[in-house]
């Protein structure tokens, strides 16, 4: 198929878009001024009429019509607009459409469209076909102008396009589900793509169709999609470069869009379809957060300006015609067309409703009404309207009428259909907020109000603000929750009585929270982009399945691929050729055997055998080629004898040395089998010479001749090691991806658990959600441990890479802070930033696997040893390697601790009741029962620290899930270390446990604190205080930013209010007294001598974790 736009017959293309040619010398000086004038007027109108875009476009169209009439009667004005009139239709299309198509496709969710691809595709095809047929018939029947069949068909195709830019704009502002918005947009993109392909093929080949052209059309469609996919890959690579700045990325992104369109069109394919593929393959993860925002803003600005220019330009084109052609019947025909367009849309929805009902999304008649009204026309109809005249064989007298009909219909659908669609969605309760969503919004509003109130409370204490009218401030800043939509009393009653409906709504919120967590982890560099794509894709896939909470096993569909790779590697390992050196002592007198021994076990002997097999390729080709075989029969027989002699010689030499061991190697068995087949082949050829009339013997000889191809099988043993190496690389990549996915999934579960309280209508719903999320998290932790056991070297490399990334990210953050404070200038900051980015970019070549350290090296991973040689050497002499098999019990609840275990390899499962934190049950009447929970311990975890410090019975049981190795330090050796390095060593262990507890339960409150263990030890950024029973401690709010009780319990000496670990002591408390035998408090100091409440809000004043928090406290 020839090019869609480029291969047009120049003789058939009019010089002018519309209008009459100029009979004077044209000076193209003021057209740019006209364009700027239109842009300014459009901007002013948009600013004045913010909520009425159709009014803006109507005014611009009328303005263009007036300018066109002035050009029709005035040479000066005609000279200004003449460059527009002589512009070809393709030029206008190529100027404006690529950017708009790309923006629309970029806004469509690829995963939603993927789940409903066949429904959307069939909807688009049915819509295109129905509109073309019915509109074409109506135009032929009711149009008074003498339009031929071809012109009517082109007009109906152009008018039948649903504009992807305008069809859903009104729905996006009223809270309609994005799934239905993407359904309508996806259908619009498919119709635009089909139309561009059809018109492009029509330009190149006319309306005639044949099988060869149909195949060529299919190949062009496939080629456009593939080209768009690879262009999206290129854009991803460009945007992934850490050295690229925002301006460069924006320029490259925009230029790649236009270049893709022009190259694909030049190659004879569909540029529109290619840009749709580009946009769908790019998502929010492709762009950096700021770049995504800026590019989206630029796209919206340009699309708005383009739309204003298009409607004004075509208004000018219409105005350049004679007014005599515009009659009263023109209005009547426009009304007929508008009615037909909507009836065709209704018929399309009725035809596709059975298809949409088969989707996993809830489709009903109410959505059918909205989709019916979404058939809005827009810029794409206008841009293709001039081609009706250009492509029609029979030219009409007034080509402006095509543009007039299309432009008026587009404005009518924008105004009437958009309004009716919005009102229908509201009246049919399609944008109603459910009860859980309203509760979530109400909780958010209350949370914001608490922050505002706390800020006011803190500000009142500042001396400089004492004369402020705080009553007025509180009145003006008060926020009340006003729902934007309602819930009917019937639905309210139904949802309040049926827990399943509430659970389902909460499940959708949890899925949304998880997807947000995945994207945030990707933006922070915690999650690899491929892992983020898989997690978000899986979340959106299971989003539509009612009652389905996504588990780690649902995400890990690629586990089947990993299993296939493992089996493939096992087969390859079995087939790998291993040259075994046997213990052979040839007799001293037998020099022949000694000579053969050295030949058989030499590298040259192996290479010679492989070269013989390679050389035989040419005779085999001659044998398989009938004409060449007939001319070289005797030569082929002689060559066969020669090669068989070499095969016999090779096998004989091996058998002489190896004897019976020769057949223990499967490759030797295969070679012997090939040798036997070759000998049988020689005998068959010999017997055919003796009895040439025996047909059965001839057929057997022919078959044996074709079996000579098995002589190349031994060459496969050369490829096996390469395939094993490739399989190893792929397995490591899969393991790395699996580990990254599992870590990201666990983090999303933790984020969801922190927020489900905000979306839970009842306590029972909260408990059920919490149990589901905790179960899924434990399954993921178990999977994580199995991955570490299976690919320890891969996990070590991944953790090391992530640690480097975190350190560099922290350095970049600090560099930005120093530059913003003026400590270093911009040039110095840029140079340091380049150094850090180079190190970050070097991580792309980071090894996929790092061998695990030896057991004694693992002592360096114990954080409270701080990597000090004196401490490491002390415990290295005393540490022992403990080995356990599957099912072995490492420690049992109720037993006294024997020491601490540092897991080197393997995984264990821990069963326990919720931790007591040293609090007797009599002290906590609110906690009558303790929940049972399970947790998994993997490489790097330490078991038994807290119990060894306290010398108290163990509260949990640890059982090996796999074979396990651990570095064991006995209780006696540990306390000997305490005595030798008193008191720093014991204190450091308590500090490590206190920091772990604080981060585990109050991570959201401490997110801005730099509580690295080494920094806390060196600079006392945080330290641990010990309180015995009845001992008191004064809290200085000026120097202490947070006071967290991590073990035991205390009371406020003033109010006698008890606080149980773990919790943050409120700022109102000035002195506490210990009520347990041993209480430990973590003190986090303020960075400056200011009130420690200056950077906190009311949610951080008092934090007591929920009673049903599960998960083993890291203070073991």
XYZ file of C-alpha atoms in Angstrom, residues 144 323-335 401 405:
16
model
C -30.641 18.417 -2.025
C -23.628 33.593 1.066
C -26.063 32.666 -1.715
C -25.416 28.977 -1.077
C -26.667 29.169 2.503
C -30.435 28.598 2.477
C -33.117 27.791 5.036
C -32.844 24.137 4.022
C -29.244 24.234 5.291
C -30.587 24.651 8.833
C -33.131 21.872 8.276
C -30.457 19.508 7.000
C -28.252 20.333 10.007
C -31.114 19.403 12.349
C -20.669 23.101 2.870
C -22.113 20.907 8.380
